Amino acid sequence: MGASWWGETAHTTAHDPAKRGPELSTTEHVDFYFDPFCPFAWVTSRWIHEVQSQRDVSVGWHVMSLAVLNEDKDIPDDYRAMLAEAWGPVRVCIAAAEAHGEEVLGPLYTSLGKRIHDAGRREDLAAVIAESLEENGLPAELADAANSTDYDEKLRESHHRGMDPVGDEVGTPTLHVGGSAFFGPVITRIPRGQEALDLFDGVIQAAKYPYFFELKRSRTESPQFD
């Protein structure tokens, strides 16, 4: 899928190591920037949902665009062709948020992701978008945004709000926490239970340290959806 699905930078402030596990006493807020087409963002988003089911964590869902990210980059032709399809879902997300508020983005992303990734319906985007809008009680005419440039300025604004603080050579998932912005975590399976909380605490603590930039190893499998 090309390196642009993920990147290599982390940017980060301090965290109390005593606040771990289910005993965490403060509310953490995460701003999550996603492109519905990215399988790695999808896995990470389901991990965040697992954390939310056990922890007082609030999440703001926002749109970035892999098509915008890569439009001026030298990427393989097949990857660019795939990204041409990625414009539709992000445009619809921006149109829905403009008309009904950003609070619709989390549920709409879930509906799109279940179909695009879990059900493997990348080649059926018109139906995927229509079904996802209907599932969330959103007007069917929002689907028209998929093939329109009317919302591209707003899309770029949302994209740059999410990506500019992180730096170059990154992708999605991108998270903003406590004034810090960072790429990742890139995971291929969805942690559950205490494992999800342990990963969350570790990621947040590392990301908030202002001099932590990189932790990486070669990926040995594609994302696994359940």
mmCIF file of C-alpha atoms in Angstrom:
data_model
loop_
_atom_site.group_PDB
_atom_site.id
_atom_site.type_symbol
_atom_site.label_atom_id
_atom_site.label_comp_id
_atom_site.label_asym_id
_atom_site.label_seq_id
_atom_site.Cartn_x
_atom_site.Cartn_y
_atom_site.Cartn_z
ATOM 1 C CA MET A 1 0.000 0.000 0.000
ATOM 2 C CA GLY A 2 3.040 2.240 0.073
ATOM 3 C CA ALA A 3 4.802 4.035 2.866
ATOM 4 C CA SER A 4 2.231 6.818 2.852
ATOM 5 C CA TRP A 5 -0.219 4.717 4.877
ATOM 6 C CA TRP A 6 2.100 5.373 7.818
ATOM 7 C CA GLY A 7 5.159 7.427 8.691
ATOM 8 C CA GLU A 8 8.050 7.720 11.077
ATOM 9 C CA THR A 9 7.708 10.804 13.250
ATOM 10 C CA ALA A 10 6.521 11.379 16.768
ATOM 11 C CA HIS A 11 6.125 14.729 18.486
ATOM 12 C CA THR A 12 5.294 15.154 22.018
ATOM 13 C CA THR A 13 4.925 17.049 27.169
ATOM 14 C CA ALA A 14 4.985 15.032 30.621
ATOM 15 C CA HIS A 15 2.717 12.430 32.151
ATOM 16 C CA ASP A 16 2.332 11.166 35.715
ATOM 17 C CA PRO A 17 3.474 7.511 35.639
ATOM 18 C CA ALA A 18 1.329 6.776 38.684
ATOM 19 C CA LYS A 19 -1.827 7.300 36.605
ATOM 20 C CA ARG A 20 -1.983 3.907 34.942
ATOM 21 C CA GLY A 21 -4.568 1.288 34.167
ATOM 22 C CA PRO A 22 -8.199 1.477 35.277
ATOM 23 C CA GLU A 23 -7.219 3.716 38.217
ATOM 24 C CA LEU A 24 -6.425 6.699 35.939
ATOM 25 C CA SER A 25 -8.114 9.610 37.712
ATOM 26 C CA THR A 26 -8.208 12.256 34.995
ATOM 27 C CA THR A 27 -10.112 12.468 31.748
ATOM 28 C CA GLU A 28 -7.897 12.180 28.683
ATOM 29 C CA HIS A 29 -9.038 13.782 25.429
ATOM 30 C CA VAL A 30 -7.810 12.485 22.090
ATOM 31 C CA ASP A 31 -8.317 14.145 18.716
ATOM 32 C CA PHE A 32 -8.138 11.422 16.098
ATOM 33 C CA TYR A 33 -7.490 12.310 12.446
ATOM 34 C CA PHE A 34 -8.566 9.584 10.030
ATOM 35 C CA ASP A 35 -9.062 8.786 6.388
ATOM 36 C CA PRO A 36 -11.814 6.151 6.060
ATOM 37 C CA PHE A 37 -9.772 4.375 3.370
ATOM 38 C CA CYS A 38 -6.772 3.607 5.600
ATOM 39 C CA PRO A 39 -6.804 0.115 7.157
ATOM 40 C CA PHE A 40 -4.210 1.048 9.773
ATOM 41 C CA ALA A 41 -6.280 3.999 10.975
ATOM 42 C CA TRP A 42 -9.285 1.676 11.154
ATOM 43 C CA VAL A 43 -7.517 -0.807 13.456
ATOM 44 C CA THR A 44 -6.208 2.015 15.675
ATOM 45 C CA SER A 45 -9.670 3.587 15.853
ATOM 46 C CA ARG A 46 -11.203 0.304 17.045
ATOM 47 C CA TRP A 47 -8.497 0.155 19.741
ATOM 48 C CA ILE A 48 -9.501 3.651 20.870
ATOM 49 C CA HIS A 49 -13.110 2.460 21.079
ATOM 50 C CA GLU A 50 -11.966 -0.456 23.235
ATOM 51 C CA VAL A 51 -10.136 1.969 25.534
ATOM 52 C CA GLN A 52 -13.257 4.151 25.752
ATOM 53 C CA SER A 53 -15.322 1.168 26.866
ATOM 54 C CA GLN A 54 -13.104 0.871 29.975
ATOM 55 C CA ARG A 55 -11.717 4.348 30.605
ATOM 56 C CA ASP A 56 -12.959 7.937 30.866
ATOM 57 C CA VAL A 57 -11.517 9.024 27.516
ATOM 58 C CA SER A 58 -13.206 11.446 25.140
ATOM 59 C CA VAL A 59 -12.447 11.403 21.435
ATOM 60 C CA GLY A 60 -12.908 14.061 18.805
ATOM 61 C CA TRP A 61 -13.031 12.578 15.309
ATOM 62 C CA HIS A 62 -11.611 14.648 12.447
ATOM 63 C CA VAL A 63 -10.819 14.131 8.787
ATOM 64 C CA MET A 64 -7.439 14.025 7.085
ATOM 65 C CA SER A 65 -6.968 12.924 3.487
ATOM 66 C CA LEU A 66 -4.453 10.481 2.071
ATOM 67 C CA ALA A 67 -5.209 11.914 -1.374
ATOM 68 C CA VAL A 68 -4.278 15.419 -0.212
ATOM 69 C CA LEU A 69 -1.236 14.098 1.650
ATOM 70 C CA ASN A 70 0.147 12.400 -1.439
ATOM 71 C CA GLU A 71 -1.030 14.622 -4.295
ATOM 72 C CA ASP A 72 2.403 16.216 -4.840
ATOM 73 C CA LYS A 73 4.478 13.145 -3.995
ATOM 74 C CA ASP A 74 6.200 10.672 -6.288
ATOM 75 C CA ILE A 75 4.175 7.519 -5.609
ATOM 76 C CA PRO A 76 3.483 4.377 -7.689
ATOM 77 C CA ASP A 77 0.762 4.673 -10.326
ATOM 78 C CA ASP A 78 -1.371 1.933 -8.778
ATOM 79 C CA TYR A 79 -1.292 3.664 -5.395
ATOM 80 C CA ARG A 80 -2.255 6.987 -6.985
ATOM 81 C CA ALA A 81 -5.143 5.283 -8.775
ATOM 82 C CA MET A 82 -6.332 3.858 -5.464
ATOM 83 C CA LEU A 83 -6.107 7.283 -3.833
ATOM 84 C CA ALA A 84 -8.308 8.716 -6.582
ATOM 85 C CA GLU A 85 -11.092 6.596 -5.070
ATOM 86 C CA ALA A 86 -10.283 7.863 -1.580
ATOM 87 C CA TRP A 87 -11.561 11.386 -2.325
ATOM 88 C CA GLY A 88 -15.206 10.327 -2.132
ATOM 89 C CA PRO A 89 -15.523 9.176 1.492
ATOM 90 C CA VAL A 90 -13.543 12.100 2.959
ATOM 91 C CA ARG A 91 -15.562 14.624 0.966
ATOM 92 C CA VAL A 92 -18.784 13.079 2.251
ATOM 93 C CA CYS A 93 -17.472 13.146 5.823
ATOM 94 C CA ILE A 94 -16.628 16.847 5.531
ATOM 95 C CA ALA A 95 -20.018 17.615 3.982
ATOM 96 C CA ALA A 96 -21.779 15.752 6.810
ATOM 97 C CA ALA A 97 -19.751 17.570 9.463
ATOM 98 C CA GLU A 98 -20.438 20.950 7.857
ATOM 99 C CA ALA A 99 -24.176 20.307 7.768
ATOM 100 C CA HIS A 100 -24.686 18.426 11.034
ATOM 101 C CA GLY A 101 -21.641 19.069 13.236
ATOM 102 C CA GLU A 102 -18.430 17.136 13.828
ATOM 103 C CA GLU A 103 -20.190 14.878 16.326
ATOM 104 C CA VAL A 104 -21.540 12.882 13.359
ATOM 105 C CA LEU A 105 -18.029 11.926 12.233
ATOM 106 C CA GLY A 106 -17.387 9.174 14.785
ATOM 107 C CA PRO A 107 -20.553 7.174 13.995
ATOM 108 C CA LEU A 108 -20.238 7.853 10.263
ATOM 109 C CA TYR A 109 -16.615 6.675 10.277
ATOM 110 C CA THR A 110 -17.662 3.492 12.064
ATOM 111 C CA SER A 111 -20.335 2.813 9.449
ATOM 112 C CA LEU A 112 -17.943 3.448 6.564
ATOM 113 C CA GLY A 113 -15.106 1.445 8.118
ATOM 114 C CA LYS A 114 -17.254 -1.605 8.823
ATOM 115 C CA ARG A 115 -18.131 -1.769 5.154
ATOM 116 C CA ILE A 116 -14.831 -0.704 3.570
ATOM 117 C CA HIS A 117 -12.543 -2.783 5.798
ATOM 118 C CA ASP A 118 -14.458 -5.418 7.733
ATOM 119 C CA ALA A 119 -16.650 -6.333 4.744
ATOM 120 C CA GLY A 120 -13.982 -5.571 2.131
ATOM 121 C CA ARG A 121 -16.230 -3.406 -0.040
ATOM 122 C CA ARG A 122 -13.641 -0.981 -1.471
ATOM 123 C CA GLU A 123 -15.030 -1.441 -4.977
ATOM 124 C CA ASP A 124 -18.591 -0.630 -3.925
ATOM 125 C CA LEU A 125 -18.139 2.884 -2.553
ATOM 126 C CA ALA A 126 -21.345 4.461 -3.843
ATOM 127 C CA ALA A 127 -23.439 1.864 -2.009
ATOM 128 C CA VAL A 128 -21.146 1.981 1.035
ATOM 129 C CA ILE A 129 -21.595 5.741 1.333
ATOM 130 C CA ALA A 130 -25.367 5.581 0.803
ATOM 131 C CA GLU A 131 -25.809 2.830 3.411
ATOM 132 C CA SER A 132 -23.568 4.604 5.922
ATOM 133 C CA LEU A 133 -25.508 7.853 5.613
ATOM 134 C CA GLU A 134 -28.813 6.018 6.017
ATOM 135 C CA GLU A 135 -27.536 4.084 9.043
ATOM 136 C CA ASN A 136 -26.794 7.377 10.789
ATOM 137 C CA GLY A 137 -29.994 9.158 9.776
ATOM 138 C CA LEU A 138 -28.132 11.582 7.513
ATOM 139 C CA PRO A 139 -29.618 12.972 4.288
ATOM 140 C CA ALA A 140 -29.014 10.823 1.217
ATOM 141 C CA GLU A 141 -28.058 13.877 -0.844
ATOM 142 C CA LEU A 142 -24.819 14.194 1.141
ATOM 143 C CA ALA A 143 -23.542 11.378 -1.080
ATOM 144 C CA ASP A 144 -23.355 13.887 -3.933
ATOM 145 C CA ALA A 145 -20.316 15.448 -2.223
ATOM 146 C CA ALA A 146 -18.246 12.387 -3.153
ATOM 147 C CA ASN A 147 -17.941 13.587 -6.741
ATOM 148 C CA SER A 148 -17.862 17.323 -6.056
ATOM 149 C CA THR A 149 -15.042 19.726 -5.249
ATOM 150 C CA ASP A 150 -17.383 21.986 -3.247
ATOM 151 C CA TYR A 151 -16.005 20.812 0.102
ATOM 152 C CA ASP A 152 -12.346 20.461 -0.868
ATOM 153 C CA GLU A 153 -11.302 23.737 0.777
ATOM 154 C CA LYS A 154 -12.842 22.627 4.076
ATOM 155 C CA LEU A 155 -11.280 19.199 3.611
ATOM 156 C CA ARG A 156 -7.833 20.712 3.191
ATOM 157 C CA GLU A 157 -8.330 22.915 6.246
ATOM 158 C CA SER A 158 -9.205 19.872 8.372
ATOM 159 C CA HIS A 159 -6.316 17.896 6.891
ATOM 160 C CA HIS A 160 -3.752 20.590 7.664
ATOM 161 C CA ARG A 161 -5.070 21.130 11.210
ATOM 162 C CA GLY A 162 -4.332 17.496 11.853
ATOM 163 C CA MET A 163 -1.149 16.961 9.899
ATOM 164 C CA ASP A 164 0.844 20.203 10.024
ATOM 165 C CA PRO A 165 1.656 19.901 13.774
ATOM 166 C CA VAL A 166 3.092 16.416 13.223
ATOM 167 C CA GLY A 167 5.525 17.105 10.406
ATOM 168 C CA ASP A 168 6.509 15.459 7.138
ATOM 169 C CA GLU A 169 6.639 11.779 6.199
ATOM 170 C CA VAL A 170 3.624 10.758 8.243
ATOM 171 C CA GLY A 171 0.168 9.423 7.515
ATOM 172 C CA THR A 172 -2.823 8.225 9.451
ATOM 173 C CA PRO A 173 -3.655 7.464 12.228
ATOM 174 C CA THR A 174 -2.628 10.826 13.621
ATOM 175 C CA LEU A 175 -3.503 11.644 17.239
ATOM 176 C CA HIS A 176 -3.436 14.924 19.146
ATOM 177 C CA VAL A 177 -3.253 14.599 22.948
ATOM 178 C CA GLY A 178 -2.544 17.254 25.569
ATOM 179 C CA GLY A 179 -1.121 19.736 23.101
ATOM 180 C CA SER A 180 1.067 17.122 21.394
ATOM 181 C CA ALA A 181 0.536 15.637 17.953
ATOM 182 C CA PHE A 182 2.013 12.369 16.747
ATOM 183 C CA PHE A 183 1.666 9.709 14.112
ATOM 184 C CA GLY A 184 0.473 6.299 15.218
ATOM 185 C CA PRO A 185 0.341 3.932 16.864
ATOM 186 C CA VAL A 186 0.420 1.680 13.809
ATOM 187 C CA ILE A 187 -0.975 -1.669 14.920
ATOM 188 C CA THR A 188 -2.224 -4.623 12.900
ATOM 189 C CA ARG A 189 -4.536 -6.153 15.510
ATOM 190 C CA ILE A 190 -7.018 -4.650 17.937
ATOM 191 C CA PRO A 191 -5.916 -4.988 21.574
ATOM 192 C CA ARG A 192 -8.694 -5.903 24.002
ATOM 193 C CA GLY A 193 -9.224 -5.577 27.747
ATOM 194 C CA GLN A 194 -6.225 -4.664 29.885
ATOM 195 C CA GLU A 195 -3.912 -5.001 26.901
ATOM 196 C CA ALA A 196 -5.730 -2.089 25.236
ATOM 197 C CA LEU A 197 -5.314 0.056 28.354
ATOM 198 C CA ASP A 198 -1.640 -0.837 28.731
ATOM 199 C CA LEU A 199 -0.933 0.183 25.152
ATOM 200 C CA PHE A 200 -2.886 3.425 25.595
ATOM 201 C CA ASP A 201 -0.955 4.391 28.732
ATOM 202 C CA GLY A 202 2.368 3.595 27.083
ATOM 203 C CA VAL A 203 1.585 5.512 23.906
ATOM 204 C CA ILE A 204 0.298 8.566 25.754
ATOM 205 C CA GLN A 205 3.242 8.658 28.148
ATOM 206 C CA ALA A 206 5.783 8.341 25.331
ATOM 207 C CA ALA A 207 4.021 10.862 23.112
ATOM 208 C CA LYS A 208 3.896 13.506 25.822
ATOM 209 C CA TYR A 209 7.669 13.383 26.349
ATOM 210 C CA PRO A 210 8.936 16.340 24.262
ATOM 211 C CA TYR A 211 12.169 14.660 23.122
ATOM 212 C CA PHE A 212 10.720 11.332 21.970
ATOM 213 C CA PHE A 213 10.598 11.069 18.185
ATOM 214 C CA GLU A 214 10.774 7.537 16.901
ATOM 215 C CA LEU A 215 10.182 3.884 17.781
ATOM 216 C CA LYS A 216 9.816 1.484 14.876
ATOM 217 C CA ARG A 217 10.241 -2.088 13.680
ATOM 218 C CA SER A 218 9.464 -3.855 10.417
ATOM 219 C CA ARG A 219 5.817 -4.775 9.976
ATOM 220 C CA THR A 220 5.271 -8.506 9.402
ATOM 221 C CA GLU A 221 1.526 -8.660 8.669
ATOM 222 C CA SER A 222 -1.329 -6.660 7.196
ATOM 223 C CA PRO A 223 -4.095 -5.263 9.406
ATOM 224 C CA GLN A 224 -6.408 -7.903 10.867
ATOM 225 C CA PHE A 225 -10.071 -6.940 11.372
ATOM 226 C CA ASP A 226 -12.456 -8.636 13.759
#
